[in-house]
Amino acid sequence: MPLQNYINGKFVPAVSGETRPFHNPADNSTIGEAAESSAEDAQRAILAARKAFDEGPWPQTPAGARAEKLFKLADLIESRAEEFAAMDTRNNGKPLREARFDAADTAGCFRYYAGLATKPHGQTFEVGDPNIVCQTVREPVGVCGQIIPWNYPLLMAAWKLAPGLAAGNCCILKPSELTPLSASVLFELIDEVGFPPGAVQMVYGAGDPVGSHLAESPLVDKIAFTGGGTTGRKVMVAAASNFKKISLELGGKSPNIMFADTDPALALEFAMFGIFAGQGEVCSAGSRLLLERPLAAELLPRLAQACEKIVVGPGLEEDSEMGPLISRAHQKKVLDYIQAGCVEGAELLCGGGAYNDRRAAGNFVQPTVFINTRPEMQIVREEIFGPVLAVQIFDTEEEAIRLANDTEYGLAGAVFTRDGARAQRVIRRLRAGITWINTYHPTFNEAPWGGYKRSGIGIELGTYGYEAYTEVKQINTCLNPQSPGWFKGIG
Ligand code: NAD
């Protein structure tokens, strides 16, 4: 049976009855169908969420009771982690070991926000009038539309739903039309836990009309979007209609900076892990490798050899280290970028194409490294979102910082050096929101995630991510009510 929407506490097909097939990127076989919703389906979810928020009981449910449901959901996810991992691997392509990590992280995300729901959130303020107690409370924003991409189908759902629900909002999730699979089981578990109808819903379908309807609707109070910048701009414009609260988590072209004192073995592993984890379909990928010249001489020949050894294959095969890209169209886009890099005069150190063997049926692209790049090249400036690394060489700390910041993006970045003071100097001058010193990629539910510049607006995860799903209300209580004596003719 085609995967169904979850609206007002029930699994339902699209009003039109239409469906859309989805595929396994390792061989492009069709593995199922999901409801192809219209604006009408989105509207039904919005009306149910509006009622659930305005009439309750979810926003009024005590934090402890909300937390209990999210803890239970986390336990259920954990108990089916292996199944979730296999689903994301089949539908997204990523190797099983990565999908397993995502499943564990998803349970952790629900658990973290379940815990946070019951922690103190308000403040009191010392104000100029001794008769006034001035305090703040945090309240849910309302109906939240949550639009997610295909690269972390399950985990992105958790990043949106967990803080939203913990704070008492009524959430409507719109998964990517390319990766609907794991969300269907997540909502089976949500149904099993038993949230009030309309408190948490899901609508499958295309960005336009489903996502765009959520972004435009005057009945939606907040829109949380993760995806590409072009779509992000449309969402922001649509959301301006009723001044929705927005958060946008967009793309990146992040620098992985390595000074010459870095242990070459460590440098090699993290250069590769930074870009080839998740086939490079990771917003925070270290897609630009900035090497201090003496390290480049030693590292690059080893990098070429090591890339040839990466086991590229179907994610469901346990020894696969890198899987296929999400779709034929995306594979073509990545190969076109590689072509553009060659035309612009960059030199291929390794990779550069698809595969002619059994992998030809899937969307595989070889781990690819470009050297002899120039800062103005497309492959250095634009987010490719695939396994393509652009190497840039620098001679001084100042030059490293200049090259690193020479981008419209500002999502992530790393610096590798044994000089602790230099690491701090460089990382502090990096115009990016998520940074690492002597490592790449570790991401924690407990710590804020968000980009500078064109990489987005707002922050997810951590306490910041919870606050982003709340409004702040100021409450002033007078301890000694008296006539203000303002209008002389009264009394
Ligand atoms: P995308 O922008 O094409 O789609 C993202 C989501 O938006 C999908 O659910 C899609 O259906 C929906 N959408 C499309 N058009 C819409 C519209 N007009 N109105 C509302 N919603 C619409 O992105 P993608 O190709 O799925 O994902 C890749 C992009 O996501 C990359 O740029 C990547 O960097 C970014 N990303 C960012 C983060 C982060 O945390 N910053 C994380 C993951 C992915």
Coordinates of C-alpha atoms and ligand atoms in Angstrom, one line a residue:
M1 CA 0.0 0.0 0.0
P2 CA 1.3 3.5 -0.8
L3 CA 2.6 5.4 2.2
Q4 CA 0.0 7.7 3.6
N5 CA -0.2 11.1 5.2
Y6 CA -0.8 11.4 8.9
I7 CA -3.5 14.0 9.4
N8 CA -5.6 14.7 12.6
G9 CA -4.4 11.4 14.2
K10 CA -5.2 9.2 11.2
F11 CA -3.3 7.7 8.2
V12 CA -5.0 8.9 5.1
P13 CA -4.3 8.9 1.3
A14 CA -4.0 12.1 -0.6
V15 CA -7.4 13.7 -1.3
S16 CA -6.8 13.2 -5.1
G17 CA -5.7 9.6 -4.5
E18 CA -2.5 10.3 -6.4
T19 CA 0.8 8.7 -5.5
R20 CA 4.5 9.2 -6.4
P21 CA 7.0 6.4 -6.6
F22 CA 10.3 6.5 -4.7
H23 CA 13.6 4.7 -5.5
N24 CA 16.7 3.0 -4.3
P25 CA 19.6 5.1 -5.5
A26 CA 21.9 2.1 -5.6
D27 CA 20.1 0.7 -8.6
N28 CA 17.2 3.2 -9.3
S29 CA 14.6 0.4 -8.7
T30 CA 11.2 1.6 -7.5
I31 CA 10.8 0.6 -3.8
G32 CA 7.4 2.1 -3.0
E33 CA 4.9 4.9 -3.5
A34 CA 3.9 7.7 -1.3
A35 CA 0.8 10.0 -1.2
E36 CA 1.3 12.8 -3.7
S37 CA -0.5 15.5 -1.8
S38 CA -2.0 18.8 -2.9
A39 CA -2.5 22.2 -1.2
E40 CA -5.9 20.7 -0.1
D41 CA -4.1 18.0 1.9
A42 CA -1.8 20.6 3.4
Q43 CA -4.8 22.7 4.3
R44 CA -6.5 19.9 6.1
A45 CA -3.4 19.4 8.2
I46 CA -3.2 23.1 8.9
L47 CA -6.8 23.3 10.0
A48 CA -6.4 20.3 12.3
A49 CA -3.2 21.8 13.8
R50 CA -4.9 25.2 14.2
K51 CA -7.7 23.5 16.2
A52 CA -5.3 21.4 18.2
F53 CA -3.3 24.5 19.1
D54 CA -6.1 26.9 19.7
E55 CA -8.4 24.6 21.6
G56 CA -5.8 22.3 23.0
P57 CA -4.9 20.1 24.8
W58 CA -1.3 19.7 23.5
P59 CA 0.0 23.3 24.3
Q60 CA -1.6 23.1 27.8
T61 CA -0.3 19.5 28.5
P62 CA 2.1 19.8 31.4
A63 CA 5.7 19.7 30.3
G64 CA 6.3 16.4 32.2
A65 CA 3.5 14.7 30.3
R66 CA 4.8 16.0 27.0
A67 CA 8.2 14.7 27.9
E68 CA 6.9 11.3 28.8
K69 CA 5.5 10.9 25.3
L70 CA 8.7 12.0 23.7
F71 CA 10.8 9.6 25.9
K72 CA 8.4 6.8 24.9
L73 CA 8.9 7.7 21.3
A74 CA 12.7 7.7 21.7
D75 CA 12.5 4.2 23.2
L76 CA 10.4 2.9 20.4
I77 CA 12.7 4.4 17.8
E78 CA 15.7 2.8 19.5
S79 CA 14.0 -0.6 19.6
R80 CA 13.6 -0.4 15.8
A81 CA 16.9 1.3 15.1
E82 CA 18.2 -1.4 12.8
E83 CA 15.0 -1.2 10.7
F84 CA 15.2 2.6 10.5
A85 CA 18.8 2.4 9.4
A86 CA 18.0 -0.1 6.6
M87 CA 15.1 2.1 5.4
D88 CA 17.2 5.2 5.2
T89 CA 20.0 3.3 3.4
R90 CA 17.5 1.8 0.9
N91 CA 15.9 5.1 0.2
N92 CA 18.8 7.6 0.5
G93 CA 21.7 5.4 -0.4
K94 CA 24.1 6.2 2.5
P95 CA 26.1 3.3 3.9
L96 CA 24.4 1.3 6.7
R97 CA 27.0 2.4 9.3
E98 CA 26.0 6.0 8.7
A99 CA 22.3 5.3 8.8
R100 CA 22.7 3.4 12.0
F101 CA 24.3 6.5 13.5
D102 CA 21.4 8.6 12.3
A103 CA 18.9 6.3 13.9
A104 CA 20.7 6.4 17.3
D105 CA 21.0 10.2 17.0
T106 CA 17.3 10.5 16.2
A107 CA 16.4 8.7 19.5
G108 CA 18.9 10.8 21.3
C109 CA 17.4 14.0 19.9
F110 CA 13.8 13.1 21.1
R111 CA 15.3 12.2 24.5
Y112 CA 17.3 15.4 24.8
Y113 CA 14.3 17.6 24.1
A114 CA 12.1 15.5 26.3
G115 CA 14.5 16.3 29.1
L116 CA 14.7 20.0 28.2
A117 CA 10.9 20.4 28.3
T118 CA 10.8 20.1 32.1
K119 CA 13.8 22.4 32.8
P120 CA 13.3 26.0 34.0
H121 CA 12.8 28.4 31.1
G122 CA 11.6 31.8 32.5
Q123 CA 13.4 34.6 34.2
T124 CA 12.7 37.4 36.6
F125 CA 14.0 40.9 36.2
E126 CA 15.1 43.6 38.6
V127 CA 13.1 46.6 37.4
G128 CA 12.9 50.2 38.5
D129 CA 9.6 49.9 40.3
P130 CA 9.8 48.0 43.6
N131 CA 6.1 47.2 43.4
I132 CA 6.5 45.3 40.2
V133 CA 7.5 41.7 39.8
C134 CA 8.7 41.4 36.2
Q135 CA 9.0 37.9 34.8
T136 CA 9.2 36.1 31.5
V137 CA 7.6 32.8 30.5
R138 CA 8.2 30.9 27.3
E139 CA 5.2 29.7 25.3
P140 CA 4.9 27.7 22.2
V141 CA 4.9 29.6 18.9
G142 CA 1.8 27.8 17.5
V143 CA 1.4 25.8 14.3
C144 CA 4.7 25.0 12.8
G145 CA 5.4 23.9 9.2
Q146 CA 8.6 21.8 9.0
I147 CA 10.1 21.2 5.6
I148 CA 13.1 18.8 5.4
P149 CA 15.5 17.6 2.7
W150 CA 16.5 14.1 1.6
N151 CA 20.0 13.8 2.9
Y152 CA 19.1 12.8 6.5
P153 CA 15.5 11.7 6.1
L154 CA 15.0 10.4 9.7
L155 CA 17.4 12.7 11.6
M156 CA 16.1 15.9 10.0
A157 CA 12.5 14.9 11.0
A158 CA 13.8 14.6 14.6
W159 CA 15.7 17.9 14.5
K160 CA 12.3 19.5 13.7
L161 CA 9.7 17.5 15.6
A162 CA 11.6 17.0 18.9
P163 CA 12.0 20.6 19.9
G164 CA 8.7 21.7 18.3
L165 CA 6.7 19.1 20.2
A166 CA 8.7 19.4 23.5
A167 CA 7.8 23.1 23.6
G168 CA 4.1 22.5 23.0
N169 CA 3.7 23.4 19.4
C170 CA 1.5 21.6 16.8
C171 CA 3.9 20.4 14.1
I172 CA 3.3 19.5 10.4
L173 CA 6.2 17.7 8.8
K174 CA 6.8 17.8 5.0
P175 CA 9.5 15.1 4.2
S176 CA 11.4 15.3 0.9
E177 CA 9.4 13.7 -2.0
L178 CA 12.6 11.6 -2.7
T179 CA 12.8 10.1 0.8
P180 CA 9.4 9.4 2.3
L181 CA 10.2 5.9 3.7
S182 CA 11.5 6.2 7.2
A183 CA 9.0 9.0 8.1
S184 CA 6.2 6.5 7.5
V185 CA 7.5 4.2 10.3
L186 CA 8.3 7.2 12.5
F187 CA 4.7 8.2 12.3
E188 CA 3.5 4.7 13.0
L189 CA 5.4 5.0 16.3
I190 CA 4.0 8.5 16.9
D191 CA 0.6 7.0 16.4
E192 CA 1.4 4.2 18.9
V193 CA 2.6 6.7 21.5
G194 CA -0.7 8.6 21.0
F195 CA -0.5 12.3 20.7
P196 CA -3.7 14.4 20.6
P197 CA -5.2 14.6 17.1
G198 CA -3.6 17.5 15.1
A199 CA -0.6 17.9 17.5
V200 CA 1.8 16.1 15.1
Q201 CA 1.1 15.5 11.5
M202 CA 2.8 14.7 8.2
V203 CA 2.0 15.6 4.6
Y204 CA 3.9 13.9 1.8
G205 CA 4.4 15.5 -1.6
A206 CA 6.2 18.0 -3.7
G207 CA 7.8 21.2 -2.4
D208 CA 5.3 23.1 -4.5
P209 CA 2.3 22.8 -3.7
V210 CA 2.7 21.2 -0.2
G211 CA 5.8 23.1 1.2
S212 CA 4.8 26.3 -0.5
H213 CA 1.3 26.1 1.0
L214 CA 2.7 25.7 4.5
A215 CA 5.0 28.6 3.9
E216 CA 2.3 30.9 2.6
S217 CA -0.7 30.0 4.9
P218 CA -1.7 32.8 7.3
L219 CA -2.8 30.0 9.7
V220 CA 0.8 28.8 10.2
D221 CA 2.9 30.6 12.8
K222 CA 6.3 29.3 12.1
I223 CA 8.1 27.7 9.3
A224 CA 11.3 25.7 9.8
F225 CA 13.1 24.8 6.6
T226 CA 16.2 22.8 5.8
G227 CA 17.3 22.7 2.1
G228 CA 18.9 24.6 -0.7
G229 CA 19.2 28.4 -0.9
T230 CA 17.0 28.9 -3.9
T231 CA 14.1 27.1 -2.2
G232 CA 15.0 28.8 1.1
R233 CA 14.5 32.2 -0.5
K234 CA 11.1 31.2 -1.8
V235 CA 10.1 30.0 1.6
M236 CA 11.3 33.2 3.2
V237 CA 9.3 35.4 0.8
A238 CA 6.2 33.3 1.2
A239 CA 6.6 33.3 5.0
A240 CA 6.7 37.1 5.0
S241 CA 3.0 37.2 4.1
N242 CA 2.0 37.0 7.8
F243 CA 5.5 37.6 9.3
K244 CA 5.9 34.0 10.3
K245 CA 8.8 33.1 12.5
I246 CA 11.3 31.4 10.3
S247 CA 14.4 29.3 10.6
L248 CA 16.4 28.4 7.5
E249 CA 19.2 25.9 7.5
L250 CA 20.8 26.1 4.1
G251 CA 23.9 25.0 2.2
G252 CA 27.6 25.5 2.6
K253 CA 31.1 25.4 1.0
S254 CA 33.0 24.8 4.2
P255 CA 36.8 25.1 4.6
N256 CA 38.8 22.4 6.2
I257 CA 42.1 24.2 7.0
M258 CA 45.2 22.2 7.7
F259 CA 48.5 23.7 8.9
A260 CA 51.9 22.0 8.1
D261 CA 52.3 20.8 11.7
T262 CA 49.3 18.5 11.4
D263 CA 50.1 14.8 11.7
P264 CA 49.9 13.7 8.1
A265 CA 47.9 10.5 8.9
L266 CA 45.3 12.5 10.8
A267 CA 45.2 15.1 8.0
L268 CA 44.6 12.4 5.4
E269 CA 41.7 10.7 7.3
F270 CA 40.0 14.0 8.2
A271 CA 40.4 15.5 4.7
M272 CA 38.6 12.4 3.4
F273 CA 36.0 12.1 6.2
G274 CA 35.2 15.8 5.9
I275 CA 34.1 15.5 2.2
F276 CA 33.2 11.8 1.5
A277 CA 31.1 11.0 4.6
G278 CA 27.5 10.9 3.3
Q279 CA 28.9 10.9 -0.3
G280 CA 29.4 14.7 0.2
E281 CA 25.7 15.2 0.4
V282 CA 26.1 16.9 3.8
C283 CA 25.5 20.6 4.2
S284 CA 28.5 20.9 6.5
A285 CA 30.9 18.9 4.3
G286 CA 34.5 20.1 4.3
S287 CA 34.3 20.6 0.5
R288 CA 37.3 22.9 0.4
L289 CA 40.6 21.5 1.7
L290 CA 43.0 24.4 2.6
L291 CA 46.5 23.0 2.9
E292 CA 49.7 24.8 4.0
R293 CA 52.1 24.3 1.2
P294 CA 54.6 22.0 2.9
L295 CA 51.8 19.6 4.0
A296 CA 50.3 19.6 0.5
A297 CA 53.5 18.2 -1.0
E298 CA 53.4 15.3 1.4
L299 CA 49.6 14.8 1.6
L300 CA 48.3 15.0 -2.0
P301 CA 50.0 11.8 -3.4
R302 CA 48.7 9.9 -0.4
L303 CA 45.3 11.4 -0.8
A304 CA 45.1 10.3 -4.4
Q305 CA 46.0 6.7 -3.4
A306 CA 43.7 6.6 -0.5
C307 CA 40.7 7.8 -2.5
E308 CA 41.1 5.0 -5.0
K309 CA 40.8 2.6 -2.1
I310 CA 37.4 3.9 -0.8
V311 CA 34.9 1.1 -1.1
V312 CA 32.1 2.7 -3.2
G313 CA 29.0 0.5 -3.4
P314 CA 25.4 -0.1 -2.4
G315 CA 24.9 1.1 1.2
L316 CA 23.2 -2.1 2.2
E317 CA 26.5 -4.0 1.6
E318 CA 28.2 -3.9 5.0
D319 CA 31.7 -3.1 3.6
S320 CA 30.5 -0.1 1.6
E321 CA 32.2 3.1 2.7
M322 CA 30.5 5.4 0.3
G323 CA 27.1 5.0 -1.4
P324 CA 25.3 6.4 -4.5
L325 CA 24.0 9.9 -4.9
I326 CA 20.3 10.5 -4.3
S327 CA 19.1 10.6 -7.9
R328 CA 20.1 10.4 -11.6
A329 CA 19.4 14.1 -11.8
H330 CA 21.7 14.9 -8.9
Q331 CA 24.4 12.6 -10.2
K332 CA 24.3 14.5 -13.5
K333 CA 24.5 17.8 -11.7
V334 CA 27.6 16.6 -9.8
L335 CA 29.2 15.3 -13.0
D336 CA 28.5 18.6 -14.7
Y337 CA 30.3 20.4 -11.9
I338 CA 33.3 18.1 -12.4
Q339 CA 33.3 18.8 -16.1
A340 CA 33.1 22.6 -15.4
G341 CA 36.1 22.2 -13.1
C342 CA 38.1 20.6 -15.8
V343 CA 37.0 23.2 -18.4
E344 CA 38.1 26.0 -16.0
G345 CA 41.5 24.5 -15.8
A346 CA 41.6 22.7 -12.4
E347 CA 43.4 19.4 -12.4
L348 CA 41.9 16.1 -11.3
L349 CA 44.0 14.4 -8.7
C350 CA 41.7 11.4 -8.6
G351 CA 38.1 10.4 -9.6
G352 CA 36.1 12.5 -11.9
G353 CA 33.5 10.2 -13.3
A354 CA 30.7 7.6 -12.7
Y355 CA 31.3 3.8 -12.9
N356 CA 31.0 1.5 -15.9
D357 CA 30.6 -1.7 -13.8
R358 CA 27.7 -3.1 -11.9
R359 CA 27.4 0.3 -10.2
A360 CA 26.3 1.9 -13.5
A361 CA 22.6 1.1 -12.6
G362 CA 23.0 3.4 -9.6
N363 CA 23.9 7.0 -9.1
F364 CA 27.5 6.4 -8.0
V365 CA 30.2 9.1 -8.5
Q366 CA 33.9 8.4 -7.8
P367 CA 35.5 10.2 -4.9
T368 CA 36.9 13.2 -6.7
V369 CA 39.7 15.6 -5.8
F370 CA 40.7 18.8 -7.7
I371 CA 44.0 20.5 -7.3
N372 CA 45.4 23.6 -9.0
T373 CA 42.2 25.4 -8.3
R374 CA 41.6 29.2 -8.3
P375 CA 39.3 31.0 -5.9
E376 CA 37.0 32.2 -8.6
M377 CA 36.3 28.7 -10.1
Q378 CA 32.8 27.4 -9.8
I379 CA 34.0 24.2 -8.1
V380 CA 35.5 26.4 -5.4
R381 CA 32.6 28.8 -5.0
E382 CA 29.4 26.7 -5.4
E383 CA 27.9 23.9 -3.3
I384 CA 28.2 20.7 -5.3
F385 CA 26.6 18.5 -2.7
G386 CA 28.6 15.4 -3.8
P387 CA 31.9 13.7 -3.4
V388 CA 34.0 16.5 -4.9
L389 CA 36.9 18.1 -3.0
A390 CA 38.6 21.3 -4.1
V391 CA 42.1 21.7 -2.7
Q392 CA 43.4 25.3 -2.1
I393 CA 47.0 26.0 -1.1
F394 CA 48.1 28.7 1.3
D395 CA 51.4 30.0 2.7
T396 CA 50.5 32.1 5.7
E397 CA 47.9 32.1 8.5
E398 CA 46.5 35.4 7.1
E399 CA 46.1 33.9 3.7
A400 CA 44.4 30.8 5.1
I401 CA 41.8 33.0 6.8
R402 CA 41.2 35.1 3.8
L403 CA 40.7 32.0 1.5
A404 CA 38.5 30.3 4.1
N405 CA 36.2 33.3 4.4
D406 CA 36.1 34.0 0.6
T407 CA 32.7 32.4 0.2
E408 CA 29.0 33.5 0.3
Y409 CA 28.4 30.6 2.7
G410 CA 29.2 30.4 6.4
L411 CA 27.9 27.0 7.7
A412 CA 30.9 25.1 9.0
G413 CA 34.7 24.9 9.0
A414 CA 37.7 23.3 10.7
V415 CA 41.3 24.0 11.5
F416 CA 44.0 21.4 12.1
T417 CA 47.2 22.3 13.9
R418 CA 49.2 21.4 17.0
D419 CA 49.5 25.1 17.9
G420 CA 46.6 25.7 20.3
A421 CA 46.8 29.5 20.2
R422 CA 46.8 29.5 16.4
A423 CA 43.9 27.1 16.3
Q424 CA 41.9 29.5 18.5
R425 CA 43.0 32.6 16.5
V426 CA 42.0 31.1 13.2
I427 CA 38.7 29.5 14.3
R428 CA 37.6 32.8 15.9
R429 CA 38.1 34.6 12.6
L430 CA 36.2 32.1 10.6
R431 CA 32.8 33.5 9.6
A432 CA 30.9 30.2 10.2
G433 CA 28.5 28.8 12.7
I434 CA 29.7 25.3 13.3
T435 CA 33.5 24.8 13.7
W436 CA 35.9 22.1 14.8
I437 CA 39.5 22.1 16.0
N438 CA 41.5 19.0 15.1
T439 CA 38.4 17.0 14.0
Y440 CA 35.6 17.3 11.5
H441 CA 31.9 16.6 11.6
P442 CA 31.0 15.6 15.2
T443 CA 27.5 17.0 15.7
F444 CA 25.7 17.0 19.0
N445 CA 22.0 17.3 19.8
E446 CA 23.1 19.3 22.8
A447 CA 24.9 22.0 20.9
P448 CA 23.6 24.8 18.6
W449 CA 23.6 24.3 14.9
G450 CA 23.2 27.2 12.4
G451 CA 25.0 29.1 9.7
Y452 CA 26.4 32.6 9.1
K453 CA 25.9 34.5 5.9
R454 CA 24.0 32.7 3.2
S455 CA 24.0 29.4 5.1
G456 CA 20.8 30.3 7.0
I457 CA 18.8 32.2 9.6
G458 CA 18.3 30.9 13.1
I459 CA 19.6 28.0 15.1
E460 CA 18.5 24.5 15.7
L461 CA 19.5 21.9 18.4
G462 CA 20.6 22.6 21.9
T463 CA 18.8 25.1 24.1
Y464 CA 18.9 27.6 21.3
G465 CA 16.9 25.2 19.2
Y466 CA 14.3 24.8 21.9
E467 CA 14.0 28.6 22.4
A468 CA 13.4 29.0 18.6
Y469 CA 10.1 27.1 19.1
T470 CA 9.0 29.5 21.8
E471 CA 7.7 33.0 22.1
V472 CA 8.8 35.1 25.1
K473 CA 6.0 36.6 27.2
Q474 CA 6.7 39.4 29.7
I475 CA 4.4 39.3 32.8
N476 CA 4.4 42.3 35.2
T477 CA 2.6 41.8 38.5
C478 CA 1.9 44.7 40.7
L479 CA 2.3 43.9 44.4
N480 CA 0.6 47.0 45.6
P481 CA -2.2 48.1 43.3
Q482 CA -2.8 51.9 43.6
S483 CA -4.5 54.6 41.5
P484 CA -2.0 55.9 39.0
G485 CA -3.6 59.4 39.5
W486 CA -3.2 60.1 35.9
F487 CA -6.7 61.5 35.0
K488 CA -7.6 64.2 37.5
G489 CA -11.4 64.2 36.9
I490 CA -11.9 60.5 38.0
G491 CA -13.3 59.5 41.4
Ligands
NAD1 P1 15.6 21.5 -1.6 O1 15.7 22.9 -1.3 O2 15.4 21.2 -3.1 O3 14.3 20.8 -0.9 C1 14.2 20.8 0.5 C2 12.7 20.7 0.9 O4 12.0 21.8 0.4 C3 12.1 19.5 0.2 O5 11.2 18.9 1.1 C4 11.3 20.1 -0.9 O6 10.2 19.3 -1.3 C5 10.9 21.4 -0.3 N1 10.5 22.4 -1.3 C6 10.9 22.5 -2.6 N2 10.4 23.7 -3.2 C7 9.6 24.3 -2.2 C8 8.9 25.5 -2.2 N3 8.7 26.2 -3.2 N4 8.3 25.8 -1.0 C9 8.5 25.0 0.1 N5 9.2 23.9 0.1 C10 9.8 23.5 -1.0 O7 16.8 20.8 -1.0 P2 17.3 19.3 -1.2 O8 17.8 19.2 -2.6 O9 16.2 18.4 -0.7 O10 18.5 19.3 -0.1 C11 19.8 19.7 -0.4 C12 20.1 21.1 0.2 O11 19.8 21.1 1.6 C13 21.5 21.4 0.1 O12 21.7 22.8 -0.3 C14 22.0 21.3 1.5 O13 23.1 22.1 1.8 C15 20.8 21.7 2.3 N6 20.9 21.1 3.7 C16 21.2 22.0 4.7 C17 21.3 21.5 6.0 C18 21.6 22.4 7.2 O14 21.4 22.0 8.3 N7 22.1 23.6 6.9 C19 21.1 20.1 6.3 C20 20.8 19.3 5.2 C21 20.7 19.8 3.9

